[in-house]
XYZ file of C-alpha atoms in Angstrom:
653
model
C 102.044 89.921 116.858
C 102.424 91.503 120.336
C 99.982 92.161 122.914
C 99.944 95.583 123.805
C 99.002 95.725 127.000
C 97.148 98.626 129.303
C 97.142 97.797 133.467
C 95.312 95.105 134.896
C 95.230 93.550 130.985
C 96.447 89.334 130.566
C 97.100 88.029 128.029
C 98.560 83.791 127.467
C 102.161 82.765 127.461
C 102.594 80.196 124.894
C 106.548 79.405 125.556
C 107.665 78.608 128.828
C 111.404 79.894 128.576
C 111.344 83.663 128.224
C 113.233 86.817 128.586
C 112.061 89.906 130.124
C 113.529 93.362 128.228
C 112.913 96.402 130.459
C 113.693 99.882 128.958
C 113.614 102.775 131.441
C 115.087 106.611 130.801
C 117.380 106.431 133.601
C 119.626 103.073 135.700
C 116.481 101.136 137.856
C 117.344 98.516 139.424
C 115.303 95.304 138.543
C 114.343 92.078 140.116
C 111.432 89.510 141.136
C 109.728 87.617 143.216
C 108.263 84.677 143.332
C 104.804 83.609 145.165
C 102.582 80.956 146.227
C 98.841 80.246 146.004
C 98.360 83.105 148.047
C 100.430 85.466 146.677
C 102.841 85.691 149.471
C 106.356 85.720 149.457
C 107.682 82.672 151.976
C 111.136 84.428 152.081
C 114.123 86.561 150.744
C 115.173 83.066 149.389
C 112.448 83.819 146.883
C 113.578 86.983 145.752
C 115.844 87.759 142.944
C 117.809 90.658 142.789
C 121.431 91.712 142.108
C 122.903 90.627 145.484
C 121.139 87.134 144.953
C 120.324 87.254 141.211
C 119.704 83.812 140.401
C 116.420 80.964 141.285
C 115.264 78.418 140.202
C 114.186 79.062 136.516
C 114.753 82.636 136.837
C 117.770 84.981 136.611
C 118.092 88.946 137.068
C 120.130 91.647 136.509
C 122.880 92.593 139.222
C 123.427 96.440 138.634
C 121.424 98.969 138.063
C 121.109 100.092 134.000
C 118.834 102.112 131.712
C 118.053 98.134 129.848
C 117.455 94.749 131.368
C 116.787 91.685 129.876
C 115.447 89.160 132.896
C 115.552 85.343 131.931
C 112.666 83.275 132.801
C 112.131 79.528 132.434
C 108.923 78.792 133.644
C 109.164 75.577 133.355
C 111.647 75.017 135.883
C 109.886 76.662 138.579
C 109.314 75.047 141.699
C 105.569 74.245 141.822
C 104.373 76.236 145.305
C 105.453 78.968 143.314
C 102.246 80.156 140.890
C 103.329 84.056 140.547
C 106.131 85.822 139.216
C 106.971 89.714 140.165
C 108.281 91.911 138.156
C 109.977 94.675 140.068
C 111.780 97.694 139.094
C 113.048 100.354 141.394
C 115.245 103.369 141.354
C 118.348 103.431 142.771
C 119.447 105.161 146.612
C 122.171 107.606 146.977
C 123.174 107.783 143.461
C 122.252 111.456 143.472
C 119.883 109.975 140.562
C 115.973 110.863 140.422
C 113.920 110.202 143.909
C 110.925 109.463 142.027
C 109.850 108.339 138.719
C 107.424 111.033 138.214
C 110.496 112.580 136.749
C 111.703 110.755 133.929
C 110.487 108.574 131.188
C 107.690 106.097 131.135
C 109.333 102.815 131.531
C 108.166 99.335 129.060
C 108.548 96.427 129.727
C 108.098 93.528 126.901
C 107.630 89.834 127.222
C 110.003 88.209 124.165
C 110.852 85.194 123.210
C 114.205 83.336 123.591
C 114.908 84.732 119.538
C 113.613 89.023 120.967
C 110.161 88.170 119.067
C 107.765 89.975 121.624
C 104.835 88.654 123.176
C 103.566 91.487 125.365
C 104.822 95.012 125.662
C 103.427 97.081 128.725
C 104.059 100.910 128.883
C 104.483 102.389 132.936
C 102.078 105.374 132.416
C 100.982 107.445 134.950
C 103.296 107.169 138.032
C 104.407 110.063 139.754
C 106.090 110.063 143.249
C 106.499 106.369 143.105
C 109.763 104.939 143.145
C 109.203 101.697 143.111
C 106.887 99.213 140.721
C 105.255 96.197 140.170
C 105.228 96.857 136.835
C 103.941 93.054 135.633
C 102.640 89.436 137.175
C 103.354 86.203 135.531
C 100.624 84.063 137.020
C 99.884 80.119 136.686
C 96.362 79.315 136.602
C 95.118 75.799 135.757
C 98.958 74.569 134.755
C 98.822 77.366 131.932
C 101.125 80.442 131.927
C 99.697 84.166 131.536
C 101.299 87.434 131.898
C 99.312 90.592 133.091
C 100.120 94.366 134.127
C 100.320 95.465 136.814
C 101.695 99.018 137.102
C 101.312 99.382 140.850
C 103.521 102.104 142.420
C 104.810 102.590 145.606
C 106.338 106.017 146.942
C 108.425 104.216 150.143
C 110.443 102.296 148.128
C 111.031 98.814 147.906
C 110.423 98.147 151.765
C 106.898 99.480 151.038
C 106.412 97.256 147.754
C 107.999 93.835 149.838
C 105.834 94.723 152.808
C 103.246 94.589 150.522
C 103.817 91.387 149.233
C 104.024 89.869 152.357
C 107.311 89.535 153.543
C 108.633 90.149 157.098
C 112.001 91.025 156.445
C 111.343 93.813 154.035
C 113.375 96.786 154.858
C 116.427 95.059 155.688
C 116.270 93.242 152.398
C 115.446 96.210 150.003
C 118.805 98.201 152.561
C 120.718 94.783 151.404
C 119.505 95.289 147.602
C 120.105 99.025 147.355
C 123.816 98.133 148.677
C 124.465 95.544 146.411
C 123.872 97.884 144.062
C 126.123 100.343 144.574
C 128.802 97.568 144.510
C 127.783 96.765 141.252
C 128.240 99.930 140.100
C 131.196 100.431 141.908
C 132.924 97.533 139.996
C 131.163 97.859 136.825
C 132.715 99.677 133.447
C 131.316 102.879 133.617
C 128.430 104.063 131.456
C 129.006 106.608 128.621
C 128.770 109.986 129.600
C 125.895 111.958 127.887
C 128.525 112.877 124.280
C 127.482 109.728 123.189
C 123.776 111.034 122.936
C 122.539 107.767 123.135
C 120.652 106.380 126.348
C 123.387 104.819 128.602
C 123.635 101.024 128.359
C 124.890 98.302 130.635
C 126.944 95.215 130.020
C 123.567 93.724 131.948
C 121.202 94.588 129.041
C 123.051 93.031 126.408
C 121.038 91.663 123.851
C 121.860 88.551 122.435
C 120.968 89.606 119.133
C 121.296 86.371 117.053
C 125.016 87.049 115.696
C 125.774 88.726 112.886
C 124.153 88.350 110.225
C 123.172 85.608 108.772
C 120.217 86.376 106.978
C 120.911 88.537 104.007
C 123.202 89.258 101.101
C 125.255 92.076 99.922
C 125.477 93.052 96.873
C 128.855 92.574 94.625
C 131.184 95.177 95.345
C 128.830 96.373 98.439
C 130.331 95.527 102.034
C 128.591 92.246 103.606
C 126.057 93.384 105.989
C 126.374 93.021 109.612
C 124.038 92.449 112.471
C 120.266 92.052 111.538
C 119.194 95.119 113.609
C 121.653 97.765 111.254
C 119.369 96.319 108.389
C 116.564 97.879 108.441
C 115.039 101.367 109.651
C 114.302 102.144 113.097
C 111.009 103.748 113.503
C 110.620 104.294 109.899
C 113.144 106.326 109.118
C 116.953 105.109 107.551
C 120.115 105.318 109.353
C 121.321 108.463 110.583
C 117.597 110.350 110.568
C 116.513 112.443 113.008
C 120.408 113.620 113.529
C 120.682 117.240 115.126
C 123.142 118.877 113.911
C 122.231 122.067 116.755
C 124.913 120.153 119.158
C 128.719 119.234 118.720
C 128.221 116.062 118.516
C 125.094 115.337 116.469
C 122.251 112.682 117.494
C 123.940 109.456 116.809
C 121.401 107.274 117.571
C 122.452 103.705 118.281
C 119.216 101.916 119.464
C 118.759 98.238 118.782
C 115.540 98.201 116.889
C 114.467 95.892 119.839
C 114.849 98.058 122.598
C 112.485 100.500 123.160
C 114.388 103.148 125.665
C 114.468 106.508 123.914
C 117.723 108.534 124.186
C 118.605 111.359 125.714
C 118.743 114.789 123.562
C 121.840 115.565 122.295
C 124.681 117.568 124.762
C 125.055 121.394 124.172
C 128.754 121.051 123.890
C 131.178 117.890 124.414
C 131.329 117.202 128.017
C 134.855 116.994 129.901
C 136.637 113.974 129.904
C 135.903 112.724 133.424
C 138.434 111.961 135.925
C 139.191 108.447 137.988
C 140.205 105.198 137.863
C 137.556 103.163 135.925
C 136.448 100.171 137.726
C 137.900 97.261 137.035
C 135.923 94.941 134.788
C 134.895 91.364 134.401
C 134.638 88.333 132.670
C 131.004 86.833 132.336
C 129.549 89.839 133.501
C 126.919 89.890 131.504
C 122.970 88.263 131.274
C 122.520 84.495 130.356
C 122.035 81.080 131.442
C 125.588 79.530 131.434
C 129.553 81.629 131.054
C 129.147 80.692 127.413
C 125.970 82.790 127.017
C 127.932 85.542 129.587
C 130.439 85.911 127.530
C 128.710 85.669 124.462
C 126.616 88.711 125.362
C 129.378 90.730 126.412
C 131.968 90.218 123.496
C 128.325 91.115 121.606
C 128.237 94.840 124.153
C 131.822 95.402 123.391
C 131.455 95.148 119.826
C 127.807 97.207 119.924
C 129.588 100.178 122.890
C 132.699 100.116 120.177
C 130.505 101.587 117.118
C 128.694 103.482 119.767
C 131.337 105.873 121.127
C 133.132 105.693 117.480
C 130.020 106.738 116.147
C 129.658 109.375 118.913
C 133.578 110.907 117.644
C 132.823 110.599 113.990
C 129.778 113.033 114.752
C 131.613 115.314 116.618
C 134.443 115.186 113.968
C 131.433 116.517 111.225
C 129.865 118.964 113.165
C 132.931 120.322 113.868
C 134.138 120.388 109.829
C 130.912 121.868 109.429
C 130.738 124.552 112.132
C 134.091 125.535 110.933
C 133.191 125.655 107.230
C 129.968 127.920 108.055
C 132.159 130.512 110.057
C 135.107 130.666 107.693
C 132.166 131.350 105.067
C 130.734 134.382 107.058
C 134.455 135.811 107.461
C 134.963 135.468 103.411
C 130.838 136.971 103.058
C 131.852 140.218 105.721
C 134.299 142.584 102.888
C 135.361 144.202 106.461
C 136.533 141.246 108.057
C 137.719 139.234 104.294
C 141.225 140.785 104.280
C 143.945 142.012 107.278
C 144.509 141.019 110.340
C 141.081 140.581 111.673
C 139.975 138.288 109.234
C 142.986 136.618 110.025
C 141.782 136.975 113.761
C 138.322 135.210 112.973
C 139.702 132.378 111.278
C 141.872 131.358 113.928
C 139.341 131.712 116.595
C 136.776 129.054 114.342
C 140.027 126.835 113.586
C 140.531 126.730 117.919
C 136.326 126.542 118.383
C 137.075 123.098 115.945
C 140.314 121.725 117.267
C 138.860 121.610 120.457
C 135.552 119.927 119.778
C 137.503 117.715 118.255
C 140.004 117.253 120.687
C 137.130 116.914 123.624
C 135.723 114.207 121.187
C 138.897 112.538 121.435
C 139.758 112.490 124.677
C 136.182 110.868 125.518
C 136.565 108.120 122.457
C 140.405 106.972 124.320
C 138.667 106.831 127.303
C 136.088 104.713 126.062
C 138.417 102.431 124.559
C 141.041 102.081 127.174
C 138.053 100.706 129.405
C 137.074 98.404 126.289
C 140.361 97.685 126.118
C 140.844 96.820 129.485
C 137.380 94.344 129.329
C 138.975 93.286 126.051
C 141.555 92.114 128.195
C 140.044 90.070 130.680
C 137.489 88.555 128.828
C 139.839 86.963 125.587
C 141.278 84.973 128.469
C 137.722 83.553 130.179
C 136.400 82.473 126.217
C 135.974 78.742 125.611
C 137.306 77.486 122.405
C 134.685 78.257 120.209
C 135.267 82.138 120.582
C 138.869 81.404 121.503
C 141.502 82.673 119.486
C 144.100 80.183 117.976
C 146.815 81.771 120.283
C 144.591 81.767 123.392
C 145.875 78.693 126.008
C 142.382 76.947 126.343
C 143.696 75.098 123.062
C 146.742 73.852 125.169
C 144.060 71.826 127.384
C 141.185 71.006 124.729
C 138.766 68.539 125.262
C 136.687 66.924 122.571
C 133.347 68.722 124.090
C 129.998 66.897 125.102
C 127.733 69.931 123.971
C 127.298 71.965 120.788
C 128.493 76.185 121.489
C 126.420 78.772 121.199
C 128.277 80.192 118.881
C 131.935 80.590 116.965
C 134.909 82.982 115.995
C 135.374 83.658 112.514
C 137.636 86.274 112.830
C 138.163 89.667 114.664
C 136.668 93.015 114.194
C 137.961 96.873 114.637
C 137.820 100.117 113.439
C 140.411 102.727 112.084
C 140.453 104.733 115.312
C 140.670 102.019 117.610
C 143.154 99.550 115.854
C 144.541 98.017 118.249
C 141.685 97.400 119.862
C 139.560 93.974 118.447
C 136.700 92.387 119.522
C 135.682 88.311 118.286
C 133.353 88.375 115.505
C 131.507 85.417 116.664
C 128.145 84.129 114.484
C 125.406 81.721 115.973
C 125.358 77.898 115.425
C 124.006 76.188 113.277
C 125.482 78.376 110.381
C 122.266 79.959 108.244
C 124.469 80.957 105.552
C 127.626 79.294 103.740
C 130.605 81.013 104.041
C 132.899 82.154 100.854
C 136.306 83.167 101.613
C 137.694 85.291 98.688
C 140.839 84.137 97.226
C 140.558 86.910 94.943
C 142.669 90.566 94.583
C 142.430 92.589 98.188
C 143.887 95.712 98.920
C 144.179 95.874 102.540
C 142.915 99.087 104.618
C 146.715 100.164 105.024
C 146.318 99.915 101.113
C 149.437 96.776 100.365
C 148.161 94.831 97.775
C 148.842 91.118 98.571
C 150.095 88.590 96.108
C 147.926 86.218 93.719
C 149.550 82.895 95.264
C 149.923 83.825 98.849
C 146.501 84.782 98.608
C 145.010 81.905 97.771
C 147.557 80.001 100.200
C 146.143 82.386 103.011
C 142.689 81.487 102.028
C 143.566 77.535 102.406
C 144.855 78.278 105.788
C 141.767 79.899 106.395
C 139.432 77.212 105.245
C 141.498 74.670 107.557
C 141.452 76.282 110.355
C 137.560 77.140 110.305
C 137.221 73.633 109.806
C 138.954 72.311 112.362
C 137.087 74.428 114.783
C 133.505 73.355 113.704
C 135.416 69.901 114.376
C 136.467 70.693 117.491
C 133.240 72.539 119.187
C 131.225 69.757 118.237
C 130.883 66.775 120.017
C 132.920 63.078 118.691
C 130.534 62.694 115.317
C 128.006 65.190 115.051
C 130.456 67.342 112.722
C 131.950 65.705 109.528
C 134.351 67.238 106.793
C 133.996 66.935 103.280
C 135.925 68.207 100.831
C 136.144 68.916 96.819
C 139.162 69.949 95.167
C 138.807 69.560 91.615
C 142.611 70.306 90.580
C 144.405 68.861 93.311
C 145.659 72.619 93.944
C 145.171 72.761 97.859
C 146.888 69.095 98.760
C 149.564 70.847 101.307
C 147.409 73.198 102.726
C 144.412 69.898 103.156
C 147.746 67.836 104.830
C 146.934 68.864 108.669
C 143.021 67.284 108.038
C 143.685 64.322 105.931
C 146.915 63.280 107.642
C 144.399 63.334 111.276
C 141.776 61.184 109.905
C 138.663 63.819 110.601
C 137.299 63.319 107.015
C 134.715 61.871 105.945
C 136.216 60.421 102.506
C 139.548 61.476 100.310
C 139.223 64.804 99.264
C 137.254 64.217 96.085
C 139.196 65.124 92.914
C 138.162 65.647 88.940
C 135.270 66.088 87.557
C 134.147 62.826 88.337
C 134.799 63.598 92.171
C 133.236 66.442 92.503
C 129.733 65.221 90.611
C 129.933 62.059 93.674
C 129.806 64.260 96.443
C 126.980 66.461 95.559
C 124.885 63.833 94.546
C 125.284 62.220 97.449
C 124.628 65.657 99.386
C 121.943 66.283 97.707
C 120.647 63.101 98.289
C 121.241 63.301 101.944
C 119.620 67.074 101.567
C 116.763 65.768 100.146
C 115.822 62.278 102.098
C 115.672 64.560 105.767
C 114.137 67.596 104.050
C 110.718 65.173 103.015
C 111.366 63.239 106.675
C 111.433 66.343 108.758
C 108.631 67.834 106.643
C 106.548 64.366 107.011
C 107.278 64.176 110.517
C 109.473 61.026 109.864
C 112.381 61.669 111.001
C 112.277 57.352 112.015
C 112.093 56.361 108.167
C 115.478 57.677 107.252
C 117.632 54.866 105.497
C 119.487 53.133 108.081
C 123.220 54.159 106.957
C 122.471 57.480 106.415
C 124.742 59.822 108.400
C 122.506 62.435 109.808
C 125.811 64.461 111.596
C 126.077 68.066 110.517
C 128.888 68.526 107.066
C 130.640 71.134 106.395
C 131.322 71.033 102.493
C 135.020 72.591 101.653
C 134.970 73.258 97.983
C 138.076 75.050 96.375
C 139.250 76.310 93.727
C 135.646 77.010 92.127
C 134.769 76.666 89.682
C 137.175 74.376 87.926
C 135.783 71.166 87.595
C 132.321 72.604 87.764
C 129.950 72.040 84.810
C 126.135 73.305 84.702
C 124.703 70.230 86.621
C 127.373 70.738 89.089
C 126.914 74.555 89.711
C 123.499 74.019 90.152
C 123.895 71.411 92.593
C 126.002 73.625 94.523
C 123.319 76.390 94.442
C 121.196 74.025 95.811
C 123.270 72.680 98.077
C 123.536 76.825 99.454
C 120.061 77.086 99.352
C 118.808 74.215 101.335
C 121.620 72.737 102.613
C 121.757 74.514 106.205
C 118.208 74.004 107.343
C 119.210 70.301 107.592
C 122.575 70.335 108.404
C 124.924 71.031 105.362
C 126.940 73.960 104.917
C 129.067 75.550 102.336
C 132.953 76.356 102.718
C 133.418 78.022 99.583
C 137.435 78.957 98.527
C 137.132 80.944 95.206
C 138.306 84.179 93.426
C 134.967 84.952 92.013
C 136.653 86.641 89.060
C 137.758 83.146 87.605
C 133.881 82.492 87.340
C 133.096 85.279 85.692
C 132.642 83.085 82.351
C 129.376 82.440 84.389
C 127.946 86.021 84.441
C 124.929 86.478 86.317
C 124.346 82.600 86.974
C 126.240 82.579 89.456
C 125.503 86.004 91.774
C 122.472 84.217 93.606
C 125.444 81.799 94.864
C 127.784 84.793 95.993
C 124.936 86.758 97.181
C 123.395 83.946 99.247
C 127.270 83.186 101.174
C 129.152 85.321 104.001
C 132.165 86.985 102.163
C 135.533 86.139 104.509
C 138.954 87.576 103.263
C 142.051 85.813 103.744
C 143.907 89.003 105.066
C 142.758 92.167 106.816
C 139.781 93.859 104.749
C 137.191 96.282 105.834
C 134.464 94.781 103.597
C 131.432 94.518 106.338
C 129.178 97.182 106.800
C 127.301 98.263 109.564
C 124.868 100.815 107.707
C 122.802 102.045 110.806
C 125.600 104.078 111.869
C 127.746 104.274 108.336
C 130.758 102.051 110.104
C 132.762 100.094 107.992
C 134.732 97.484 109.907
C 137.890 95.704 109.630
C 137.844 92.089 109.313
C 140.879 89.919 110.236
C 140.663 86.204 109.660
C 141.492 83.478 112.626
C 144.684 81.452 111.545
C 146.558 79.753 113.409
C 150.264 80.911 114.255
C 153.074 80.471 112.533
C 154.771 77.029 113.717
C 152.488 75.962 116.381
C 151.743 73.068 116.374
C 148.144 73.959 118.325
C 145.574 72.793 114.897
C 147.538 68.961 114.807
C 146.771 68.469 118.573
C 143.617 69.971 118.398
C 142.605 67.414 115.370
C 144.144 64.509 117.148
C 142.047 65.330 119.899
C 138.540 65.048 117.670
C 140.058 62.188 115.463
C 140.726 59.729 118.929
C 137.057 61.010 120.110
C 135.943 60.036 116.717
C 132.998 56.608 116.981
C 134.830 55.562 113.929
C 138.348 55.024 116.456
C 136.502 53.236 118.689
């Protein structure tokens, strides 16, 4: 339960790795100072700010933004550090507000790494202040607590730092503002008010747990996207609160875990700004490592694309509604219904509609250009776990020593931004099994792929995905097993079989299906009992505790009722103890089972071997087109990677 703090109140902290999430109505500078047991900041090296964002156990944003996420590791704090003060300041020389009393009330939240709020403080009562100590984390008798402070300074950062005993306060305050100016110069400009939601910064990208692996979609419905899209915001359904009075409406794309209130919608579409956008930088996001920075940056690109597209669609909807209303008014007036006056009124109404749409499209194109430029910088910098198969990073592939944060399942795009692709990353370990649908799929452009070609592409996608999972895990920490009852996938499985990376040969026939399912079910049962009993050392010596991916082809061929029940059990209980499913199937082939298999389909994340707009974003109403990550025709990258994985396998040593 979140502790809502008032000024001076404290709250104990049970976690050592935390995030400080800041939300404000305007861009603010976020920083932090470290103090000793007397409350003194010993020098400039004890201050984390945009020009020097990293200290032991602490990392802050590199530029001013309406939202920030500060990473804190209290266990990594030096022993002589007894207090961490979180600071906010208004940037100077940017033409922005001159005091906190004229802007929306900032709020600061302390959260766990999964985003669960521990404590929250709203900084009320600010007036002439331009800098403020929002809260402090302090150590007492070996335990850490958080206290709401809310101490403001009309003299800005210089006065705040002076009050903390820093002799070089004036010089440091000036250098911080200079660093902020440099950061703004190189960042992608924040969207103009036409988006009708709060400005966001790549620095403030929320590291949400990835695409929703927790909730299934009913048959025929698009697969749900990130978890924040599947629940109402502030008790309202998606889209609630839209204001049709403005030409762009009020597109509320606020993250449920963000607390900055969006500004009101603009009265008219803003003019497209002139000037050259700043050059984007790969990894320009908050994170403990470069991989986490890139993950957060990709997530931010997804949010930006969703938001700007929602703003454009809202503008078009409003323009169409206003056109219809004005045409109705013309028709309802007998004096203007006929003749030149009526035609002139209709042309004027259509011109207004076209003007709104054109300006909205220009704003969308500007945002798409910026996102495209960012994608061109980010894509080549992605590590293997996030990279497409055509990325040169695979040519220098080496077996990693640590598992990755996330995995690329494919690409996402929207109709308005077809050339722009955003990687679809999901957090690891997988919390849901995967289902590659080999059934009939109609592409967004209306084309239909032949059934035999779909089955072939589905198996190619499965093998590519299995190879990626093997490649991104350390040697011996991930294995793959295959059930191929009818032997129909022999050709597609050649790369996995010949390389020797499979734990056992593909299981065929009903007996093979039963053997594999019984073995994996036993593994799940044993690990569950050991985990629940806190006796991991009691597991049998020969039990393989590495994570396992079970690929099932042509399901439900070769499965009797008992085998189907076992597969459902693995789908439900396996992910928690390291057993994951990848089912390649056409749901129509299992129609004879009726509703018996509905829970299985709902428990799996549906992917397709060809582009398909089945991934739904109910928060803003988008249907995202998913494209699988396939190996380019003629490429040998799969064989190269599998050879590296096989050579590093403990079985080969």
